[in-house]
Amino acid sequence: MSDVSSESDNSDQVSVGSVSSERYSSSDSDEYKFEDNFLPYQDEPLASSSDDQTEELSDEELDEDGISRPVLEQRYEKQIPLQQWCTCGGCDDSLLVGAREFRCCKEILEATGKFTFEGMNAACILSHHDFAPMTNRTVLLQVGPLLRDKSGKRYQKSGHTENEFLRAVAYRWLARWLFGEMGWENTRPLSACIYQKIRKTFATSNTVGYTSGQERASDH
């Protein structure tokens, strides 16, 4: 018991204050004497609030796939060539409408996840074994009447050509396959390769580009 008591008595002792120049030794340890008041980190430089503001602004500029709007605009204006942002090998910008469509499927986490979930290396989403059946004309004609719009009405071809109808069904069908249920106001742009494939397969006289749910709501 006496050994335990002696170890406790000789342990280092620290009290709040600033270190003085006085230092002395005990039998088993050094002891420091503190004087005056000492504020933690008092000599450290203060962090600039502008750093946090920059991070917040950067987050606001990034879209759902982490791509900044200025970058998408530069792709749209051809300031950034296709070869620099398409890594899947299937993108084509000849039928794209609007800057938000200028994204590679490999920039969409959910698209690459379709491969990694099955233990495969990520590739162009067009090469996924589910893509061709899901965009088959016969399949889309059967799926279309099962889909409903925001008001609860079934998708119908009336007033539209068959290809216009199939485009709308394909966009909705593929978005659900990639992103799951999102709700009416939560929309996501598809990749450039998907837009190119669908618009080339189901050709129409005019093309309406991607618009977000908020943009659609403001138009009505």
C-alpha positions as YAML, in Angstrom:
chain: A
units: angstrom
residues:
- id: 1
  name: MET
  ca: [0.00, 0.00, 0.00]
- id: 2
  name: SER
  ca: [2.86, 2.39, 0.78]
- id: 3
  name: ASP
  ca: [4.27, 1.92, -2.75]
- id: 4
  name: VAL
  ca: [0.94, 2.93, -4.28]
- id: 5
  name: SER
  ca: [0.75, 6.04, -2.12]
- id: 6
  name: SER
  ca: [4.23, 7.16, -3.05]
- id: 7
  name: GLU
  ca: [3.51, 6.81, -6.81]
- id: 8
  name: SER
  ca: [0.38, 8.94, -6.42]
- id: 9
  name: ASP
  ca: [2.22, 11.61, -4.48]
- id: 10
  name: ASN
  ca: [4.98, 11.85, -7.07]
- id: 11
  name: SER
  ca: [2.71, 12.05, -10.17]
- id: 12
  name: ASP
  ca: [2.83, 15.12, -12.49]
- id: 13
  name: GLN
  ca: [0.75, 18.04, -11.22]
- id: 14
  name: VAL
  ca: [-0.77, 20.64, -13.59]
- id: 15
  name: SER
  ca: [-2.85, 23.67, -12.61]
- id: 16
  name: VAL
  ca: [-4.52, 26.29, -14.83]
- id: 17
  name: GLY
  ca: [-2.27, 29.25, -15.68]
- id: 18
  name: SER
  ca: [0.69, 30.15, -17.86]
- id: 19
  name: VAL
  ca: [4.01, 28.37, -17.58]
- id: 20
  name: SER
  ca: [6.62, 30.26, -15.56]
- id: 21
  name: SER
  ca: [10.34, 29.88, -15.96]
- id: 22
  name: GLU
  ca: [10.56, 28.19, -12.58]
- id: 23
  name: ARG
  ca: [11.04, 24.44, -12.82]
- id: 24
  name: TYR
  ca: [12.10, 22.02, -10.18]
- id: 25
  name: SER
  ca: [12.44, 18.28, -9.86]
- id: 26
  name: SER
  ca: [10.95, 15.87, -7.38]
- id: 27
  name: SER
  ca: [12.36, 12.47, -6.71]
- id: 28
  name: ASP
  ca: [10.50, 10.71, -9.56]
- id: 29
  name: SER
  ca: [8.99, 13.38, -11.84]
- id: 30
  name: ASP
  ca: [9.19, 16.97, -13.06]
- id: 31
  name: GLU
  ca: [6.69, 19.47, -11.74]
- id: 32
  name: TYR
  ca: [5.65, 22.69, -13.56]
- id: 33
  name: LYS
  ca: [4.33, 25.77, -11.84]
- id: 34
  name: PHE
  ca: [1.67, 27.80, -13.73]
- id: 35
  name: GLU
  ca: [0.90, 31.45, -13.11]
- id: 36
  name: ASP
  ca: [-1.63, 34.00, -14.41]
- id: 37
  name: ASN
  ca: [-4.50, 33.15, -16.78]
- id: 38
  name: PHE
  ca: [-4.08, 31.17, -19.96]
- id: 39
  name: LEU
  ca: [-6.72, 31.04, -22.72]
- id: 40
  name: PRO
  ca: [-6.72, 27.93, -24.91]
- id: 41
  name: TYR
  ca: [-5.58, 28.66, -28.51]
- id: 42
  name: GLN
  ca: [-4.95, 32.31, -27.60]
- id: 43
  name: ASP
  ca: [-1.92, 32.48, -29.89]
- id: 44
  name: GLU
  ca: [-3.52, 30.57, -32.78]
- id: 45
  name: PRO
  ca: [-4.68, 32.52, -35.89]
- id: 46
  name: LEU
  ca: [-8.43, 32.92, -36.21]
- id: 47
  name: ALA
  ca: [-10.15, 31.04, -39.03]
- id: 48
  name: SER
  ca: [-11.57, 33.25, -41.74]
- id: 49
  name: SER
  ca: [-15.34, 33.11, -42.12]
- id: 50
  name: SER
  ca: [-14.88, 33.53, -45.87]
- id: 51
  name: ASP
  ca: [-13.71, 29.91, -46.10]
- id: 52
  name: ASP
  ca: [-17.08, 28.64, -44.84]
- id: 53
  name: GLN
  ca: [-18.93, 31.01, -47.15]
- id: 54
  name: THR
  ca: [-16.91, 29.78, -50.12]
- id: 55
  name: GLU
  ca: [-17.79, 26.17, -49.30]
- id: 56
  name: GLU
  ca: [-21.48, 27.05, -49.00]
- id: 57
  name: LEU
  ca: [-21.46, 28.88, -52.33]
- id: 58
  name: SER
  ca: [-19.67, 25.98, -53.99]
- id: 59
  name: ASP
  ca: [-22.26, 23.52, -52.69]
- id: 60
  name: GLU
  ca: [-25.07, 25.69, -54.03]
- id: 61
  name: GLU
  ca: [-23.49, 25.77, -57.49]
- id: 62
  name: LEU
  ca: [-23.20, 21.98, -57.70]
- id: 63
  name: ASP
  ca: [-26.10, 20.01, -59.11]
- id: 64
  name: GLU
  ca: [-27.41, 16.55, -58.22]
- id: 65
  name: ASP
  ca: [-24.34, 14.82, -59.66]
- id: 66
  name: GLY
  ca: [-21.80, 17.21, -58.16]
- id: 67
  name: ILE
  ca: [-21.20, 19.10, -61.42]
- id: 68
  name: SER
  ca: [-21.09, 22.89, -61.30]
- id: 69
  name: ARG
  ca: [-23.45, 24.85, -63.50]
- id: 70
  name: PRO
  ca: [-20.61, 26.91, -65.05]
- id: 71
  name: VAL
  ca: [-18.95, 23.67, -66.19]
- id: 72
  name: LEU
  ca: [-22.18, 22.44, -67.77]
- id: 73
  name: GLU
  ca: [-22.55, 25.78, -69.55]
- id: 74
  name: GLN
  ca: [-19.00, 25.52, -70.88]
- id: 75
  name: ARG
  ca: [-19.74, 22.04, -72.23]
- id: 76
  name: TYR
  ca: [-22.92, 23.34, -73.84]
- id: 77
  name: GLU
  ca: [-21.02, 26.22, -75.47]
- id: 78
  name: LYS
  ca: [-18.36, 23.74, -76.70]
- id: 79
  name: GLN
  ca: [-15.70, 25.52, -74.63]
- id: 80
  name: ILE
  ca: [-15.04, 22.12, -73.07]
- id: 81
  name: PRO
  ca: [-14.98, 19.54, -75.88]
- id: 82
  name: LEU
  ca: [-16.92, 16.28, -75.64]
- id: 83
  name: GLN
  ca: [-13.75, 14.20, -75.44]
- id: 84
  name: GLN
  ca: [-12.78, 15.88, -72.17]
- id: 85
  name: TRP
  ca: [-15.96, 15.13, -70.21]
- id: 86
  name: CYS
  ca: [-17.28, 11.89, -71.73]
- id: 87
  name: THR
  ca: [-15.50, 8.87, -70.28]
- id: 88
  name: CYS
  ca: [-18.05, 6.18, -71.13]
- id: 89
  name: GLY
  ca: [-17.50, 6.40, -74.90]
- id: 90
  name: GLY
  ca: [-21.20, 6.61, -75.70]
- id: 91
  name: CYS
  ca: [-21.93, 10.33, -75.42]
- id: 92
  name: ASP
  ca: [-22.95, 12.45, -78.41]
- id: 93
  name: ASP
  ca: [-24.05, 16.06, -78.12]
- id: 94
  name: SER
  ca: [-25.69, 16.41, -81.53]
- id: 95
  name: LEU
  ca: [-29.21, 15.89, -80.14]
- id: 96
  name: LEU
  ca: [-28.79, 17.47, -76.71]
- id: 97
  name: VAL
  ca: [-30.93, 20.43, -75.70]
- id: 98
  name: GLY
  ca: [-29.87, 22.59, -72.77]
- id: 99
  name: ALA
  ca: [-26.75, 22.64, -70.62]
- id: 100
  name: ARG
  ca: [-28.00, 20.23, -67.95]
- id: 101
  name: GLU
  ca: [-28.04, 17.36, -70.44]
- id: 102
  name: PHE
  ca: [-24.28, 17.61, -70.95]
- id: 103
  name: ARG
  ca: [-23.18, 14.95, -68.47]
- id: 104
  name: CYS
  ca: [-21.62, 11.51, -68.85]
- id: 105
  name: CYS
  ca: [-23.31, 8.48, -67.32]
- id: 106
  name: LYS
  ca: [-20.10, 7.82, -65.38]
- id: 107
  name: GLU
  ca: [-20.70, 11.11, -63.58]
- id: 108
  name: ILE
  ca: [-24.02, 9.78, -62.29]
- id: 109
  name: LEU
  ca: [-23.44, 7.68, -59.18]
- id: 110
  name: GLU
  ca: [-26.65, 5.70, -59.64]
- id: 111
  name: ALA
  ca: [-25.65, 4.74, -63.18]
- id: 112
  name: THR
  ca: [-22.22, 3.40, -62.20]
- id: 113
  name: GLY
  ca: [-23.88, 1.73, -59.23]
- id: 114
  name: LYS
  ca: [-25.91, -0.46, -61.60]
- id: 115
  name: PHE
  ca: [-22.63, -2.16, -62.50]
- id: 116
  name: THR
  ca: [-20.81, -2.15, -59.17]
- id: 117
  name: PHE
  ca: [-23.87, -3.60, -57.40]
- id: 118
  name: GLU
  ca: [-23.50, -6.65, -59.64]
- id: 119
  name: GLY
  ca: [-19.75, -6.86, -59.14]
- id: 120
  name: MET
  ca: [-18.86, -5.47, -62.56]
- id: 121
  name: ASN
  ca: [-16.62, -2.61, -63.60]
- id: 122
  name: ALA
  ca: [-18.54, 0.55, -64.44]
- id: 123
  name: ALA
  ca: [-19.14, 1.00, -68.15]
- id: 124
  name: CYS
  ca: [-21.48, 2.99, -70.37]
- id: 125
  name: ILE
  ca: [-25.02, 2.59, -69.07]
- id: 126
  name: LEU
  ca: [-26.15, 1.74, -72.61]
- id: 127
  name: SER
  ca: [-24.20, -1.52, -72.32]
- id: 128
  name: HIS
  ca: [-26.00, -2.64, -69.15]
- id: 129
  name: HIS
  ca: [-27.99, -5.81, -69.77]
- id: 130
  name: ASP
  ca: [-31.21, -4.18, -68.55]
- id: 131
  name: PHE
  ca: [-31.03, -1.13, -70.81]
- id: 132
  name: ALA
  ca: [-31.94, -2.70, -74.17]
- id: 133
  name: PRO
  ca: [-35.05, -4.55, -72.89]
- id: 134
  name: MET
  ca: [-36.25, -1.46, -71.02]
- id: 135
  name: THR
  ca: [-36.06, 0.70, -74.13]
- id: 136
  name: ASN
  ca: [-37.55, -1.86, -76.50]
- id: 137
  name: ARG
  ca: [-40.46, -0.38, -78.47]
- id: 138
  name: THR
  ca: [-42.88, -3.20, -77.61]
- id: 139
  name: VAL
  ca: [-42.01, -3.01, -73.92]
- id: 140
  name: LEU
  ca: [-42.49, 0.76, -73.82]
- id: 141
  name: LEU
  ca: [-45.86, 0.50, -75.56]
- id: 142
  name: GLN
  ca: [-46.97, -1.90, -72.83]
- id: 143
  name: VAL
  ca: [-45.47, 0.10, -69.97]
- id: 144
  name: GLY
  ca: [-46.81, 3.48, -71.12]
- id: 145
  name: PRO
  ca: [-50.50, 2.94, -70.22]
- id: 146
  name: LEU
  ca: [-49.45, 1.77, -66.75]
- id: 147
  name: LEU
  ca: [-47.79, 5.11, -65.94]
- id: 148
  name: ARG
  ca: [-49.76, 8.03, -64.56]
- id: 149
  name: ASP
  ca: [-49.12, 11.75, -64.64]
- id: 150
  name: LYS
  ca: [-49.27, 14.14, -61.68]
- id: 151
  name: SER
  ca: [-53.05, 14.43, -61.89]
- id: 152
  name: GLY
  ca: [-53.44, 10.64, -61.83]
- id: 153
  name: LYS
  ca: [-54.29, 10.24, -65.51]
- id: 154
  name: ARG
  ca: [-52.76, 7.40, -67.49]
- id: 155
  name: TYR
  ca: [-50.23, 8.15, -70.20]
- id: 156
  name: GLN
  ca: [-51.95, 8.30, -73.59]
- id: 157
  name: LYS
  ca: [-50.79, 8.77, -77.16]
- id: 158
  name: SER
  ca: [-53.66, 11.07, -78.08]
- id: 159
  name: GLY
  ca: [-52.38, 14.33, -79.55]
- id: 160
  name: HIS
  ca: [-48.84, 12.98, -79.95]
- id: 161
  name: THR
  ca: [-47.02, 10.81, -82.43]
- id: 162
  name: GLU
  ca: [-46.06, 7.33, -81.30]
- id: 163
  name: ASN
  ca: [-42.38, 8.28, -81.07]
- id: 164
  name: GLU
  ca: [-43.16, 11.33, -78.94]
- id: 165
  name: PHE
  ca: [-45.17, 9.09, -76.64]
- id: 166
  name: LEU
  ca: [-42.39, 6.49, -76.47]
- id: 167
  name: ARG
  ca: [-39.79, 9.13, -75.68]
- id: 168
  name: ALA
  ca: [-41.82, 10.37, -72.72]
- id: 169
  name: VAL
  ca: [-42.35, 6.82, -71.47]
- id: 170
  name: ALA
  ca: [-38.66, 5.94, -71.90]
- id: 171
  name: TYR
  ca: [-37.49, 9.01, -69.95]
- id: 172
  name: ARG
  ca: [-39.87, 8.24, -67.08]
- id: 173
  name: TRP
  ca: [-39.11, 4.51, -67.11]
- id: 174
  name: LEU
  ca: [-35.34, 4.97, -67.14]
- id: 175
  name: ALA
  ca: [-35.40, 7.68, -64.47]
- id: 176
  name: ARG
  ca: [-37.31, 5.34, -62.17]
- id: 177
  name: TRP
  ca: [-34.87, 2.51, -62.94]
- id: 178
  name: LEU
  ca: [-31.86, 4.67, -62.10]
- id: 179
  name: PHE
  ca: [-33.09, 6.88, -59.26]
- id: 180
  name: GLY
  ca: [-36.11, 5.09, -57.82]
- id: 181
  name: GLU
  ca: [-39.24, 6.89, -56.65]
- id: 182
  name: MET
  ca: [-38.46, 10.61, -56.39]
- id: 183
  name: GLY
  ca: [-41.83, 12.33, -56.16]
- id: 184
  name: TRP
  ca: [-43.40, 14.70, -58.68]
- id: 185
  name: GLU
  ca: [-41.32, 17.77, -57.89]
- id: 186
  name: ASN
  ca: [-37.99, 15.92, -57.68]
- id: 187
  name: THR
  ca: [-36.57, 15.35, -61.14]
- id: 188
  name: ARG
  ca: [-33.10, 14.36, -62.34]
- id: 189
  name: PRO
  ca: [-31.47, 14.83, -65.74]
- id: 190
  name: LEU
  ca: [-30.36, 11.68, -67.55]
- id: 191
  name: SER
  ca: [-26.98, 11.27, -69.22]
- id: 192
  name: ALA
  ca: [-25.99, 12.48, -72.68]
- id: 193
  name: CYS
  ca: [-25.65, 8.93, -73.98]
- id: 194
  name: ILE
  ca: [-29.20, 8.07, -72.88]
- id: 195
  name: TYR
  ca: [-30.70, 11.20, -74.45]
- id: 196
  name: GLN
  ca: [-28.82, 10.53, -77.68]
- id: 197
  name: LYS
  ca: [-29.95, 6.89, -77.82]
- id: 198
  name: ILE
  ca: [-33.62, 7.59, -77.06]
- id: 199
  name: ARG
  ca: [-33.90, 10.58, -79.39]
- id: 200
  name: LYS
  ca: [-32.18, 8.76, -82.23]
- id: 201
  name: THR
  ca: [-34.25, 5.59, -81.78]
- id: 202
  name: PHE
  ca: [-37.55, 7.45, -81.44]
- id: 203
  name: ALA
  ca: [-36.98, 10.33, -83.85]
- id: 204
  name: THR
  ca: [-39.39, 13.27, -83.82]
- id: 205
  name: SER
  ca: [-39.68, 16.56, -85.66]
- id: 206
  name: ASN
  ca: [-38.89, 18.55, -82.52]
- id: 207
  name: THR
  ca: [-37.14, 17.93, -79.23]
- id: 208
  name: VAL
  ca: [-38.03, 19.30, -75.83]
- id: 209
  name: GLY
  ca: [-35.04, 19.38, -73.50]
- id: 210
  name: TYR
  ca: [-34.85, 18.53, -69.83]
- id: 211
  name: THR
  ca: [-36.65, 20.83, -67.41]
- id: 212
  name: SER
  ca: [-36.69, 20.50, -63.63]
- id: 213
  name: GLY
  ca: [-39.85, 20.08, -61.59]
- id: 214
  name: GLN
  ca: [-39.57, 23.66, -60.34]
- id: 215
  name: GLU
  ca: [-39.23, 25.00, -63.88]
- id: 216
  name: ARG
  ca: [-42.31, 23.07, -64.96]
- id: 217
  name: ALA
  ca: [-44.29, 24.35, -62.00]
- id: 218
  name: SER
  ca: [-43.33, 27.96, -62.76]
- id: 219
  name: ASP
  ca: [-44.53, 27.59, -66.36]
- id: 220
  name: HIS
  ca: [-48.07, 26.75, -65.24]
...
